[in-house]
Amino acid sequence: MSDIFLGECLVMENREVAAGTFLLRLEAPAVARIARPGQFVMVRTGPSPAKGTSPLLKRPFSLHRIGSGGEIDLLYRVVGEGTSLLSQVRSLQGLEVMGPLGRGFEPPDPLPRAYLAAGGVGLAPLLALAETLAGSTETILFYGARSDDDLVSAPYLELFQCRVLLCTDDGSVGFHGPVTEPLAEVLEASPAPVFACGPRPMLARVAELAAGAGVAAQVSMEANMACGMGACLGCVVQTNEPAYTRVCLEGPVFRAEDIQW
Ligand SMILES: Cc1cc2nc3c(=O)[nH]c(=O)nc-3n(C[C@H](O)[C@H](O)[C@H](O)COP(=O)(O)OP(=O)(O)OC[C@H]3O[C@@H](n4cnc5c(N)ncnc54)[C@H](O)[C@@H]3O)c2cc1C
Ligand code: FES
């Protein structure tokens, strides 16, 4: 707990990378130094408390990229008041940040082959993971969204340094349907651990497919969070043992078989 940074970080960049999806780069050496893929930060999206209090609560965002130069990237989708304010933030402004928080992905070592499954902005935590796997693990990213416009661009996806299979709900690009359909086929032909982030129904299906293929799956879960550090119990999910578990402290990454879907 003592290593968790709380303070103001300088905004280095904040730009739209897909429709309604932004990339925020922060100078955060104290976070980047110790952060692991799958962990998250809480960000105060509004003005400093001296200038106003809305929205009062910080918002949780996965670490999209953990830079060796002390920067961290967040990939976020505008969905409400906090993320809308965040999208208006300019370079050289300061934002209050707390982190790194939670438990991240724990890929087995060695890991010859892995599948990453991302639904929409669920892509966020998987880049940091893909970067740690690059070079040692044959990785395929299954990345889906509603439509072509909602996907980050092909050149951006080169950062993952792996094979990418695109899926869209409307069939505007790639496979016409959810990422779990091609994932099911690949898992049957060549089973390997799965790491996933996205909407809950997608994660539930990933859990089912992984169990059927006899492989492990680790899923990054979402929940509304007030404190981000285990105190408010606002973020619990139903698990097998114990019955309720905090996403912010024991997660956000869980073994898929531990969740009560
Ligand atoms: C551990 C963790 C990591 C996350 N990482 C990312 C990330 O990398 N990128 C990203 O874009 N988002 C991420 N989220 C979700 C993000 O925190 C919410 O989208 C954000 O808090 C919304 O704030 P807001 O003020 O814009 O929306 P609000 O005004 O608070 O809410 C607007 C709408 O969004 C819904 N909403 C709010 N929070 C969530 C949530 N956590 N999950 C689902 N729906 C929600 C509300 O129910 C409401 O309908 C993460 C959440 C968690 C718990
Ligand atoms: S957000 Fe407060 S306990 Fe998890």
PDB file of C-alpha atoms and ligand atoms in Angstrom:
ATOM      1  CA  MET A   1       0.000   0.000   0.000  1.00  0.00           C
ATOM      2  CA  SER A   2       2.852   2.387   0.814  1.00  0.00           C
ATOM      3  CA  ASP A   3       4.111   2.225  -2.796  1.00  0.00           C
ATOM      4  CA  ILE A   4       0.852   3.599  -4.175  1.00  0.00           C
ATOM      5  CA  PHE A   5       1.373   7.029  -5.677  1.00  0.00           C
ATOM      6  CA  LEU A   6      -1.134   9.803  -5.009  1.00  0.00           C
ATOM      7  CA  GLY A   7      -0.472  13.146  -6.599  1.00  0.00           C
ATOM      8  CA  GLU A   8      -0.672  15.297  -9.696  1.00  0.00           C
ATOM      9  CA  CYS A   9       0.641  14.027 -13.040  1.00  0.00           C
ATOM     10  CA  LEU A  10       1.318  16.117 -16.109  1.00  0.00           C
ATOM     11  CA  VAL A  11      -0.726  15.414 -19.236  1.00  0.00           C
ATOM     12  CA  MET A  12       1.629  14.777 -22.170  1.00  0.00           C
ATOM     13  CA  GLU A  13      -1.023  13.954 -24.783  1.00  0.00           C
ATOM     14  CA  ASN A  14      -4.783  13.434 -25.014  1.00  0.00           C
ATOM     15  CA  ARG A  15      -6.086  12.558 -28.474  1.00  0.00           C
ATOM     16  CA  GLU A  16      -8.971  10.714 -30.097  1.00  0.00           C
ATOM     17  CA  VAL A  17      -7.862   7.372 -31.575  1.00  0.00           C
ATOM     18  CA  ALA A  18     -11.289   5.966 -32.557  1.00  0.00           C
ATOM     19  CA  ALA A  19     -14.828   7.369 -32.430  1.00  0.00           C
ATOM     20  CA  GLY A  20     -15.296   8.514 -28.814  1.00  0.00           C
ATOM     21  CA  THR A  21     -12.143   6.729 -27.661  1.00  0.00           C
ATOM     22  CA  PHE A  22      -9.145   8.708 -26.429  1.00  0.00           C
ATOM     23  CA  LEU A  23      -5.530   8.009 -25.581  1.00  0.00           C
ATOM     24  CA  LEU A  24      -4.260   9.900 -22.542  1.00  0.00           C
ATOM     25  CA  ARG A  25      -0.521   9.942 -21.848  1.00  0.00           C
ATOM     26  CA  LEU A  26       0.578  11.022 -18.388  1.00  0.00           C
ATOM     27  CA  GLU A  27       4.006  11.653 -16.940  1.00  0.00           C
ATOM     28  CA  ALA A  28       3.828   9.271 -13.976  1.00  0.00           C
ATOM     29  CA  PRO A  29       7.254   7.775 -13.190  1.00  0.00           C
ATOM     30  CA  ALA A  30       6.237   6.677  -9.678  1.00  0.00           C
ATOM     31  CA  VAL A  31       3.385   4.632 -11.184  1.00  0.00           C
ATOM     32  CA  ALA A  32       5.262   3.328 -14.246  1.00  0.00           C
ATOM     33  CA  ARG A  33       8.210   2.136 -12.126  1.00  0.00           C
ATOM     34  CA  ILE A  34       6.180  -0.515 -10.281  1.00  0.00           C
ATOM     35  CA  ALA A  35       3.026  -1.067 -12.359  1.00  0.00           C
ATOM     36  CA  ARG A  36       2.147  -4.441 -13.876  1.00  0.00           C
ATOM     37  CA  PRO A  37      -0.134  -5.176 -16.871  1.00  0.00           C
ATOM     38  CA  GLY A  38      -3.761  -5.414 -15.753  1.00  0.00           C
ATOM     39  CA  GLN A  39      -3.411  -2.972 -12.859  1.00  0.00           C
ATOM     40  CA  PHE A  40      -5.299   0.326 -12.928  1.00  0.00           C
ATOM     41  CA  VAL A  41      -5.184   3.916 -11.719  1.00  0.00           C
ATOM     42  CA  MET A  42      -7.882   6.185 -10.293  1.00  0.00           C
ATOM     43  CA  VAL A  43      -7.969   9.569 -12.052  1.00  0.00           C
ATOM     44  CA  ARG A  44      -9.698  12.724 -10.936  1.00  0.00           C
ATOM     45  CA  THR A  45     -11.310  13.801 -14.181  1.00  0.00           C
ATOM     46  CA  GLY A  46     -12.596  17.195 -13.055  1.00  0.00           C
ATOM     47  CA  PRO A  47     -10.860  20.374 -11.985  1.00  0.00           C
ATOM     48  CA  SER A  48      -8.679  20.418  -8.883  1.00  0.00           C
ATOM     49  CA  PRO A  49     -10.681  20.458  -5.611  1.00  0.00           C
ATOM     50  CA  ALA A  50      -9.784  24.138  -5.223  1.00  0.00           C
ATOM     51  CA  LYS A  51     -11.687  25.005  -8.421  1.00  0.00           C
ATOM     52  CA  GLY A  52     -14.726  22.770  -8.014  1.00  0.00           C
ATOM     53  CA  THR A  53     -15.772  19.355  -6.822  1.00  0.00           C
ATOM     54  CA  SER A  54     -17.711  17.751  -9.645  1.00  0.00           C
ATOM     55  CA  PRO A  55     -17.274  14.923 -10.309  1.00  0.00           C
ATOM     56  CA  LEU A  56     -16.077  14.251  -6.789  1.00  0.00           C
ATOM     57  CA  LEU A  57     -14.987  10.666  -7.230  1.00  0.00           C
ATOM     58  CA  LYS A  58     -11.954   9.600  -9.197  1.00  0.00           C
ATOM     59  CA  ARG A  59     -12.623   7.199 -12.069  1.00  0.00           C
ATOM     60  CA  PRO A  60     -10.794   3.878 -12.608  1.00  0.00           C
ATOM     61  CA  PHE A  61      -8.803   3.254 -15.809  1.00  0.00           C
ATOM     62  CA  SER A  62      -6.611   0.304 -16.745  1.00  0.00           C
ATOM     63  CA  LEU A  63      -2.982   0.889 -17.554  1.00  0.00           C
ATOM     64  CA  HIS A  64      -2.953   0.620 -21.327  1.00  0.00           C
ATOM     65  CA  ARG A  65       0.804   1.021 -21.662  1.00  0.00           C
ATOM     66  CA  ILE A  66       3.524   1.252 -19.058  1.00  0.00           C
ATOM     67  CA  GLY A  67       6.355   3.279 -20.585  1.00  0.00           C
ATOM     68  CA  SER A  68      10.012   2.694 -19.826  1.00  0.00           C
ATOM     69  CA  GLY A  69      10.460   6.483 -19.822  1.00  0.00           C
ATOM     70  CA  GLY A  70       8.103   6.962 -16.856  1.00  0.00           C
ATOM     71  CA  GLU A  71       4.955   7.668 -18.836  1.00  0.00           C
ATOM     72  CA  ILE A  72       1.681   5.744 -18.632  1.00  0.00           C
ATOM     73  CA  ASP A  73      -1.012   5.575 -21.314  1.00  0.00           C
ATOM     74  CA  LEU A  74      -4.730   5.203 -20.629  1.00  0.00           C
ATOM     75  CA  LEU A  75      -7.235   4.314 -23.349  1.00  0.00           C
ATOM     76  CA  TYR A  76     -10.722   5.494 -22.458  1.00  0.00           C
ATOM     77  CA  ARG A  77     -14.157   5.741 -23.975  1.00  0.00           C
ATOM     78  CA  VAL A  78     -16.373   8.757 -23.303  1.00  0.00           C
ATOM     79  CA  VAL A  79     -19.498   7.459 -21.554  1.00  0.00           C
ATOM     80  CA  GLY A  80     -20.501  10.121 -19.024  1.00  0.00           C
ATOM     81  CA  GLU A  81     -19.579  13.246 -17.094  1.00  0.00           C
ATOM     82  CA  GLY A  82     -16.108  12.209 -15.942  1.00  0.00           C
ATOM     83  CA  THR A  83     -14.824  10.820 -19.221  1.00  0.00           C
ATOM     84  CA  SER A  84     -16.374  13.751 -21.110  1.00  0.00           C
ATOM     85  CA  LEU A  85     -14.389  16.182 -18.930  1.00  0.00           C
ATOM     86  CA  LEU A  86     -11.297  14.057 -19.390  1.00  0.00           C
ATOM     87  CA  SER A  87     -11.599  14.283 -23.180  1.00  0.00           C
ATOM     88  CA  GLN A  88     -11.276  18.083 -22.898  1.00  0.00           C
ATOM     89  CA  VAL A  89      -8.025  18.005 -20.935  1.00  0.00           C
ATOM     90  CA  ARG A  90      -5.063  19.593 -22.723  1.00  0.00           C
ATOM     91  CA  SER A  91      -1.312  18.841 -22.707  1.00  0.00           C
ATOM     92  CA  LEU A  92       0.616  20.286 -19.753  1.00  0.00           C
ATOM     93  CA  GLN A  93      -2.451  20.306 -17.502  1.00  0.00           C
ATOM     94  CA  GLY A  94      -2.163  18.371 -14.248  1.00  0.00           C
ATOM     95  CA  LEU A  95      -4.467  15.506 -13.227  1.00  0.00           C
ATOM     96  CA  GLU A  96      -4.696  13.883  -9.807  1.00  0.00           C
ATOM     97  CA  VAL A  97      -3.814  10.202 -10.076  1.00  0.00           C
ATOM     98  CA  MET A  98      -3.697   7.339  -7.594  1.00  0.00           C
ATOM     99  CA  GLY A  99      -2.017   4.024  -8.389  1.00  0.00           C
ATOM    100  CA  PRO A 100      -0.997   1.492  -9.437  1.00  0.00           C
ATOM    101  CA  LEU A 101      -3.909  -0.386  -7.899  1.00  0.00           C
ATOM    102  CA  GLY A 102      -5.265  -3.928  -7.852  1.00  0.00           C
ATOM    103  CA  ARG A 103      -3.952  -7.233  -9.102  1.00  0.00           C
ATOM    104  CA  GLY A 104      -2.949  -7.583 -12.727  1.00  0.00           C
ATOM    105  CA  PHE A 105      -2.554 -10.449 -15.180  1.00  0.00           C
ATOM    106  CA  GLU A 106      -0.336 -13.322 -14.106  1.00  0.00           C
ATOM    107  CA  PRO A 107       0.770 -15.084 -17.288  1.00  0.00           C
ATOM    108  CA  PRO A 108       2.442 -18.441 -16.667  1.00  0.00           C
ATOM    109  CA  ASP A 109       6.154 -18.599 -17.483  1.00  0.00           C
ATOM    110  CA  PRO A 110       6.960 -20.033 -19.965  1.00  0.00           C
ATOM    111  CA  LEU A 111       3.907 -19.365 -22.109  1.00  0.00           C
ATOM    112  CA  PRO A 112       4.374 -20.630 -25.676  1.00  0.00           C
ATOM    113  CA  ARG A 113       0.958 -19.463 -26.947  1.00  0.00           C
ATOM    114  CA  ALA A 114      -1.744 -17.087 -25.715  1.00  0.00           C
ATOM    115  CA  TYR A 115      -5.005 -15.584 -26.910  1.00  0.00           C
ATOM    116  CA  LEU A 116      -6.047 -12.042 -26.000  1.00  0.00           C
ATOM    117  CA  ALA A 117      -9.750 -11.186 -26.326  1.00  0.00           C
ATOM    118  CA  ALA A 118     -10.863  -7.551 -26.290  1.00  0.00           C
ATOM    119  CA  GLY A 119     -14.369  -6.133 -26.556  1.00  0.00           C
ATOM    120  CA  GLY A 120     -14.374  -2.398 -27.363  1.00  0.00           C
ATOM    121  CA  VAL A 121     -12.357  -0.361 -24.890  1.00  0.00           C
ATOM    122  CA  GLY A 122     -11.584  -3.683 -23.197  1.00  0.00           C
ATOM    123  CA  LEU A 123      -8.555  -3.402 -25.453  1.00  0.00           C
ATOM    124  CA  ALA A 124      -7.067  -1.092 -22.804  1.00  0.00           C
ATOM    125  CA  PRO A 125      -5.286  -3.478 -20.417  1.00  0.00           C
ATOM    126  CA  LEU A 126      -4.238  -5.910 -23.133  1.00  0.00           C
ATOM    127  CA  LEU A 127      -1.562  -3.753 -24.794  1.00  0.00           C
ATOM    128  CA  ALA A 128       0.639  -3.690 -21.682  1.00  0.00           C
ATOM    129  CA  LEU A 129       0.241  -7.468 -21.473  1.00  0.00           C
ATOM    130  CA  ALA A 130       0.965  -8.002 -25.192  1.00  0.00           C
ATOM    131  CA  GLU A 131       4.158  -5.972 -24.834  1.00  0.00           C
ATOM    132  CA  THR A 132       5.424  -8.225 -22.032  1.00  0.00           C
ATOM    133  CA  LEU A 133       4.563 -11.365 -24.050  1.00  0.00           C
ATOM    134  CA  ALA A 134       6.137 -10.099 -27.294  1.00  0.00           C
ATOM    135  CA  GLY A 135       9.149 -12.125 -28.359  1.00  0.00           C
ATOM    136  CA  SER A 136       8.485 -15.119 -26.093  1.00  0.00           C
ATOM    137  CA  THR A 137       4.818 -16.013 -26.725  1.00  0.00           C
ATOM    138  CA  GLU A 138       2.960 -16.643 -29.963  1.00  0.00           C
ATOM    139  CA  THR A 139      -0.025 -14.351 -29.389  1.00  0.00           C
ATOM    140  CA  ILE A 140      -3.267 -13.731 -31.262  1.00  0.00           C
ATOM    141  CA  LEU A 141      -5.444 -10.722 -30.414  1.00  0.00           C
ATOM    142  CA  PHE A 142      -9.196 -11.072 -31.046  1.00  0.00           C
ATOM    143  CA  TYR A 143     -10.487  -7.507 -31.080  1.00  0.00           C
ATOM    144  CA  GLY A 144     -14.122  -6.615 -31.601  1.00  0.00           C
ATOM    145  CA  ALA A 145     -16.437  -3.610 -31.507  1.00  0.00           C
ATOM    146  CA  ARG A 146     -19.814  -2.566 -32.844  1.00  0.00           C
ATOM    147  CA  SER A 147     -18.475  -1.112 -36.070  1.00  0.00           C
ATOM    148  CA  ASP A 148     -15.295  -0.218 -37.984  1.00  0.00           C
ATOM    149  CA  ASP A 149     -15.400   3.380 -36.596  1.00  0.00           C
ATOM    150  CA  ASP A 150     -15.229   2.084 -33.019  1.00  0.00           C
ATOM    151  CA  LEU A 151     -11.993   0.179 -33.615  1.00  0.00           C
ATOM    152  CA  VAL A 152      -8.569   1.772 -33.212  1.00  0.00           C
ATOM    153  CA  SER A 153      -6.665   1.898 -36.515  1.00  0.00           C
ATOM    154  CA  ALA A 154      -4.606  -0.903 -38.029  1.00  0.00           C
ATOM    155  CA  PRO A 155      -1.295   1.030 -37.619  1.00  0.00           C
ATOM    156  CA  TYR A 156      -2.128   1.517 -33.924  1.00  0.00           C
ATOM    157  CA  LEU A 157      -2.710  -2.229 -33.546  1.00  0.00           C
ATOM    158  CA  GLU A 158       0.853  -2.884 -34.734  1.00  0.00           C
ATOM    159  CA  LEU A 159       1.895  -1.909 -31.199  1.00  0.00           C
ATOM    160  CA  PHE A 160       0.587  -5.302 -30.079  1.00  0.00           C
ATOM    161  CA  GLN A 161       3.330  -7.038 -32.135  1.00  0.00           C
ATOM    162  CA  CYS A 162       1.081 -10.032 -32.785  1.00  0.00           C
ATOM    163  CA  ARG A 163      -1.522 -11.404 -35.179  1.00  0.00           C
ATOM    164  CA  VAL A 164      -4.801  -9.457 -34.898  1.00  0.00           C
ATOM    165  CA  LEU A 165      -8.242 -10.779 -35.800  1.00  0.00           C
ATOM    166  CA  LEU A 166     -10.841  -8.017 -36.106  1.00  0.00           C
ATOM    167  CA  CYS A 167     -14.547  -8.591 -35.471  1.00  0.00           C
ATOM    168  CA  THR A 168     -17.503  -6.222 -35.793  1.00  0.00           C
ATOM    169  CA  ASP A 169     -21.141  -6.611 -34.789  1.00  0.00           C
ATOM    170  CA  ASP A 170     -22.292  -5.002 -38.073  1.00  0.00           C
ATOM    171  CA  GLY A 171     -19.773  -6.798 -40.286  1.00  0.00           C
ATOM    172  CA  SER A 172     -18.242  -3.505 -41.525  1.00  0.00           C
ATOM    173  CA  VAL A 173     -14.771  -4.988 -41.151  1.00  0.00           C
ATOM    174  CA  GLY A 174     -13.318  -8.381 -40.247  1.00  0.00           C
ATOM    175  CA  PHE A 175     -15.404 -11.246 -38.893  1.00  0.00           C
ATOM    176  CA  HIS A 176     -19.137 -10.483 -38.707  1.00  0.00           C
ATOM    177  CA  GLY A 177     -19.979 -11.332 -35.082  1.00  0.00           C
ATOM    178  CA  PRO A 178     -18.533 -11.423 -31.582  1.00  0.00           C
ATOM    179  CA  VAL A 179     -14.861 -12.160 -30.853  1.00  0.00           C
ATOM    180  CA  THR A 180     -15.891 -15.291 -28.989  1.00  0.00           C
ATOM    181  CA  GLU A 181     -16.905 -17.056 -32.230  1.00  0.00           C
ATOM    182  CA  PRO A 182     -13.454 -17.121 -33.889  1.00  0.00           C
ATOM    183  CA  LEU A 183     -11.914 -17.595 -30.445  1.00  0.00           C
ATOM    184  CA  ALA A 184     -14.010 -20.758 -29.988  1.00  0.00           C
ATOM    185  CA  GLU A 185     -12.707 -22.202 -33.259  1.00  0.00           C
ATOM    186  CA  VAL A 186      -9.080 -21.412 -32.503  1.00  0.00           C
ATOM    187  CA  LEU A 187      -9.354 -22.780 -28.958  1.00  0.00           C
ATOM    188  CA  GLU A 188     -10.724 -26.040 -30.303  1.00  0.00           C
ATOM    189  CA  ALA A 189      -7.928 -26.408 -32.847  1.00  0.00           C
ATOM    190  CA  SER A 190      -5.105 -25.222 -30.627  1.00  0.00           C
ATOM    191  CA  PRO A 191      -5.931 -24.725 -26.909  1.00  0.00           C
ATOM    192  CA  ALA A 192      -3.955 -22.036 -25.044  1.00  0.00           C
ATOM    193  CA  PRO A 193      -4.567 -19.655 -22.107  1.00  0.00           C
ATOM    194  CA  VAL A 194      -6.888 -16.698 -22.686  1.00  0.00           C
ATOM    195  CA  PHE A 195      -6.617 -13.160 -21.292  1.00  0.00           C
ATOM    196  CA  ALA A 196      -9.728 -11.048 -21.764  1.00  0.00           C
ATOM    197  CA  CYS A 197     -11.367  -7.708 -21.067  1.00  0.00           C
ATOM    198  CA  GLY A 198     -14.714  -6.472 -22.311  1.00  0.00           C
ATOM    199  CA  PRO A 199     -18.434  -6.518 -21.542  1.00  0.00           C
ATOM    200  CA  ARG A 200     -19.524  -9.027 -18.907  1.00  0.00           C
ATOM    201  CA  PRO A 201     -21.488 -11.322 -21.312  1.00  0.00           C
ATOM    202  CA  MET A 202     -18.372 -11.589 -23.480  1.00  0.00           C
ATOM    203  CA  LEU A 203     -16.242 -12.486 -20.451  1.00  0.00           C
ATOM    204  CA  ALA A 204     -18.793 -15.068 -19.329  1.00  0.00           C
ATOM    205  CA  ARG A 205     -18.588 -16.705 -22.760  1.00  0.00           C
ATOM    206  CA  VAL A 206     -14.765 -16.623 -22.647  1.00  0.00           C
ATOM    207  CA  ALA A 207     -14.936 -18.396 -19.267  1.00  0.00           C
ATOM    208  CA  GLU A 208     -17.222 -21.047 -20.755  1.00  0.00           C
ATOM    209  CA  LEU A 209     -15.023 -21.582 -23.822  1.00  0.00           C
ATOM    210  CA  ALA A 210     -11.821 -21.793 -21.789  1.00  0.00           C
ATOM    211  CA  ALA A 211     -13.383 -24.321 -19.405  1.00  0.00           C
ATOM    212  CA  GLY A 212     -14.565 -26.378 -22.394  1.00  0.00           C
ATOM    213  CA  ALA A 213     -11.081 -26.313 -23.941  1.00  0.00           C
ATOM    214  CA  GLY A 214      -9.438 -27.154 -20.613  1.00  0.00           C
ATOM    215  CA  VAL A 215      -7.313 -23.979 -20.533  1.00  0.00           C
ATOM    216  CA  ALA A 216      -6.951 -21.173 -18.006  1.00  0.00           C
ATOM    217  CA  ALA A 217      -8.589 -17.796 -18.578  1.00  0.00           C
ATOM    218  CA  GLN A 218      -7.865 -14.547 -16.770  1.00  0.00           C
ATOM    219  CA  VAL A 219     -10.467 -11.806 -17.075  1.00  0.00           C
ATOM    220  CA  SER A 220     -10.292  -8.105 -16.191  1.00  0.00           C
ATOM    221  CA  MET A 221     -13.602  -7.206 -14.518  1.00  0.00           C
ATOM    222  CA  GLU A 222     -15.340  -3.833 -14.275  1.00  0.00           C
ATOM    223  CA  ALA A 223     -17.394  -2.432 -11.409  1.00  0.00           C
ATOM    224  CA  ASN A 224     -18.428   1.006 -10.252  1.00  0.00           C
ATOM    225  CA  MET A 225     -15.731   2.179  -7.864  1.00  0.00           C
ATOM    226  CA  ALA A 226     -15.774   4.870  -5.209  1.00  0.00           C
ATOM    227  CA  CYS A 227     -12.510   4.460  -3.275  1.00  0.00           C
ATOM    228  CA  GLY A 228     -10.432   2.126  -5.465  1.00  0.00           C
ATOM    229  CA  MET A 229      -8.558   0.725  -2.474  1.00  0.00           C
ATOM    230  CA  GLY A 230     -10.764  -1.738  -0.634  1.00  0.00           C
ATOM    231  CA  ALA A 231     -12.555   0.506   1.860  1.00  0.00           C
ATOM    232  CA  CYS A 232     -16.077   1.195   0.533  1.00  0.00           C
ATOM    233  CA  LEU A 233     -17.111  -2.306  -0.681  1.00  0.00           C
ATOM    234  CA  GLY A 234     -18.855  -0.609  -3.593  1.00  0.00           C
ATOM    235  CA  CYS A 235     -17.144  -2.735  -6.222  1.00  0.00           C
ATOM    236  CA  VAL A 236     -17.841  -6.314  -5.125  1.00  0.00           C
ATOM    237  CA  VAL A 237     -18.580  -9.110  -7.577  1.00  0.00           C
ATOM    238  CA  GLN A 238     -19.991 -12.532  -6.784  1.00  0.00           C
ATOM    239  CA  THR A 239     -17.305 -15.196  -6.622  1.00  0.00           C
ATOM    240  CA  ASN A 240     -17.284 -18.870  -5.675  1.00  0.00           C
ATOM    241  CA  GLU A 241     -15.199 -18.532  -2.507  1.00  0.00           C
ATOM    242  CA  PRO A 242     -15.661 -16.128  -0.740  1.00  0.00           C
ATOM    243  CA  ALA A 243     -19.172 -15.226  -1.895  1.00  0.00           C
ATOM    244  CA  TYR A 244     -18.252 -11.590  -2.630  1.00  0.00           C
ATOM    245  CA  THR A 245     -14.885 -10.153  -3.668  1.00  0.00           C
ATOM    246  CA  ARG A 246     -13.688  -6.595  -4.210  1.00  0.00           C
ATOM    247  CA  VAL A 247     -12.729  -5.833  -7.808  1.00  0.00           C
ATOM    248  CA  CYS A 248     -10.395  -3.003  -6.765  1.00  0.00           C
ATOM    249  CA  LEU A 249      -8.262  -5.023  -4.354  1.00  0.00           C
ATOM    250  CA  GLU A 250      -8.527  -8.730  -5.195  1.00  0.00           C
ATOM    251  CA  GLY A 251      -9.056  -7.876  -8.896  1.00  0.00           C
ATOM    252  CA  PRO A 252      -9.599  -6.378 -11.376  1.00  0.00           C
ATOM    253  CA  VAL A 253      -8.034  -9.469 -12.959  1.00  0.00           C
ATOM    254  CA  PHE A 254      -9.561 -12.750 -11.791  1.00  0.00           C
ATOM    255  CA  ARG A 255      -9.290 -16.376 -12.801  1.00  0.00           C
ATOM    256  CA  ALA A 256     -12.424 -16.840 -14.907  1.00  0.00           C
ATOM    257  CA  GLU A 257     -13.463 -19.957 -12.974  1.00  0.00           C
ATOM    258  CA  ASP A 258     -13.567 -17.972  -9.705  1.00  0.00           C
ATOM    259  CA  ILE A 259     -16.385 -15.665 -10.883  1.00  0.00           C
ATOM    260  CA  GLN A 260     -20.085 -16.470 -10.389  1.00  0.00           C
ATOM    261  CA  TRP A 261     -21.247 -15.670 -13.900  1.00  0.00           C
TER     262      TRP A 261
HETATM  263  C1  LIG B   1     -10.735  -1.574 -12.939  1.00  0.00           C
HETATM  264  C2  LIG B   1     -11.413  -0.758 -14.014  1.00  0.00           C
HETATM  265  C3  LIG B   1     -10.699  -0.388 -15.129  1.00  0.00           C
HETATM  266  C4  LIG B   1     -11.318   0.376 -16.120  1.00  0.00           C
HETATM  267  N1  LIG B   1     -10.583   0.696 -17.208  1.00  0.00           N
HETATM  268  C5  LIG B   1     -11.136   1.434 -18.181  1.00  0.00           C
HETATM  269  C6  LIG B   1     -10.370   1.792 -19.311  1.00  0.00           C
HETATM  270  O1  LIG B   1      -9.196   1.442 -19.426  1.00  0.00           O
HETATM  271  N2  LIG B   1     -10.977   2.556 -20.256  1.00  0.00           N
HETATM  272  C7  LIG B   1     -12.295   2.940 -20.144  1.00  0.00           C
HETATM  273  O2  LIG B   1     -12.792   3.619 -21.038  1.00  0.00           O
HETATM  274  N3  LIG B   1     -13.029   2.616 -19.087  1.00  0.00           N
HETATM  275  C8  LIG B   1     -12.477   1.873 -18.096  1.00  0.00           C
HETATM  276  N4  LIG B   1     -13.234   1.546 -17.002  1.00  0.00           N
HETATM  277  C9  LIG B   1     -14.604   2.074 -16.908  1.00  0.00           C
HETATM  278  C10 LIG B   1     -14.527   3.545 -16.500  1.00  0.00           C
HETATM  279  O3  LIG B   1     -14.037   3.621 -15.179  1.00  0.00           O
HETATM  280  C11 LIG B   1     -15.907   4.191 -16.581  1.00  0.00           C
HETATM  281  O4  LIG B   1     -16.305   4.228 -17.921  1.00  0.00           O
HETATM  282  C12 LIG B   1     -15.878   5.603 -16.034  1.00  0.00           C
HETATM  283  O5  LIG B   1     -15.698   5.556 -14.640  1.00  0.00           O
HETATM  284  C13 LIG B   1     -17.150   6.335 -16.372  1.00  0.00           C
HETATM  285  O6  LIG B   1     -17.075   7.607 -15.777  1.00  0.00           O
HETATM  286  P1  LIG B   1     -18.039   8.778 -16.268  1.00  0.00           P
HETATM  287  O7  LIG B   1     -18.029   9.814 -15.206  1.00  0.00           O
HETATM  288  O8  LIG B   1     -17.686   9.201 -17.638  1.00  0.00           O
HETATM  289  O9  LIG B   1     -19.440   8.068 -16.367  1.00  0.00           O
HETATM  290  P2  LIG B   1     -20.644   8.199 -15.324  1.00  0.00           P
HETATM  291  O10 LIG B   1     -21.262   9.538 -15.500  1.00  0.00           O
HETATM  292  O11 LIG B   1     -20.166   7.784 -13.971  1.00  0.00           O
HETATM  293  O12 LIG B   1     -21.581   7.078 -15.905  1.00  0.00           O
HETATM  294  C14 LIG B   1     -22.075   7.153 -17.257  1.00  0.00           C
HETATM  295  C15 LIG B   1     -22.607   5.801 -17.675  1.00  0.00           C
HETATM  296  O13 LIG B   1     -21.551   4.849 -17.723  1.00  0.00           O
HETATM  297  C16 LIG B   1     -21.832   3.757 -16.833  1.00  0.00           C
HETATM  298  N5  LIG B   1     -20.593   3.368 -16.133  1.00  0.00           N
HETATM  299  C17 LIG B   1     -19.921   4.127 -15.244  1.00  0.00           C
HETATM  300  N6  LIG B   1     -18.862   3.452 -14.763  1.00  0.00           N
HETATM  301  C18 LIG B   1     -18.908   2.241 -15.358  1.00  0.00           C
HETATM  302  C19 LIG B   1     -18.116   1.077 -15.258  1.00  0.00           C
HETATM  303  N7  LIG B   1     -17.074   0.979 -14.436  1.00  0.00           N
HETATM  304  N8  LIG B   1     -18.444   0.022 -16.024  1.00  0.00           N
HETATM  305  C20 LIG B   1     -19.477   0.064 -16.838  1.00  0.00           C
HETATM  306  N9  LIG B   1     -20.284   1.147 -16.966  1.00  0.00           N
HETATM  307  C21 LIG B   1     -20.001   2.194 -16.236  1.00  0.00           C
HETATM  308  C22 LIG B   1     -22.844   4.283 -15.851  1.00  0.00           C
HETATM  309  O14 LIG B   1     -23.646   3.238 -15.325  1.00  0.00           O
HETATM  310  C23 LIG B   1     -23.640   5.234 -16.702  1.00  0.00           C
HETATM  311  O15 LIG B   1     -24.592   4.565 -17.457  1.00  0.00           O
HETATM  312  C24 LIG B   1     -12.662   0.775 -15.997  1.00  0.00           C
HETATM  313  C25 LIG B   1     -13.380   0.408 -14.869  1.00  0.00           C
HETATM  314  C26 LIG B   1     -12.782  -0.360 -13.902  1.00  0.00           C
HETATM  315  C27 LIG B   1     -13.543  -0.758 -12.692  1.00  0.00           C
HETATM  316  S1  FES B   2     -13.949   0.680  -4.829  1.00  0.00           S
HETATM  317 FE1  FES B   2     -14.110   0.846  -2.677  1.00  0.00          FE
HETATM  318  S2  FES B   2     -13.854  -1.207  -2.043  1.00  0.00           S
HETATM  319 FE2  FES B   2     -13.494  -1.319  -4.165  1.00  0.00          FE
END
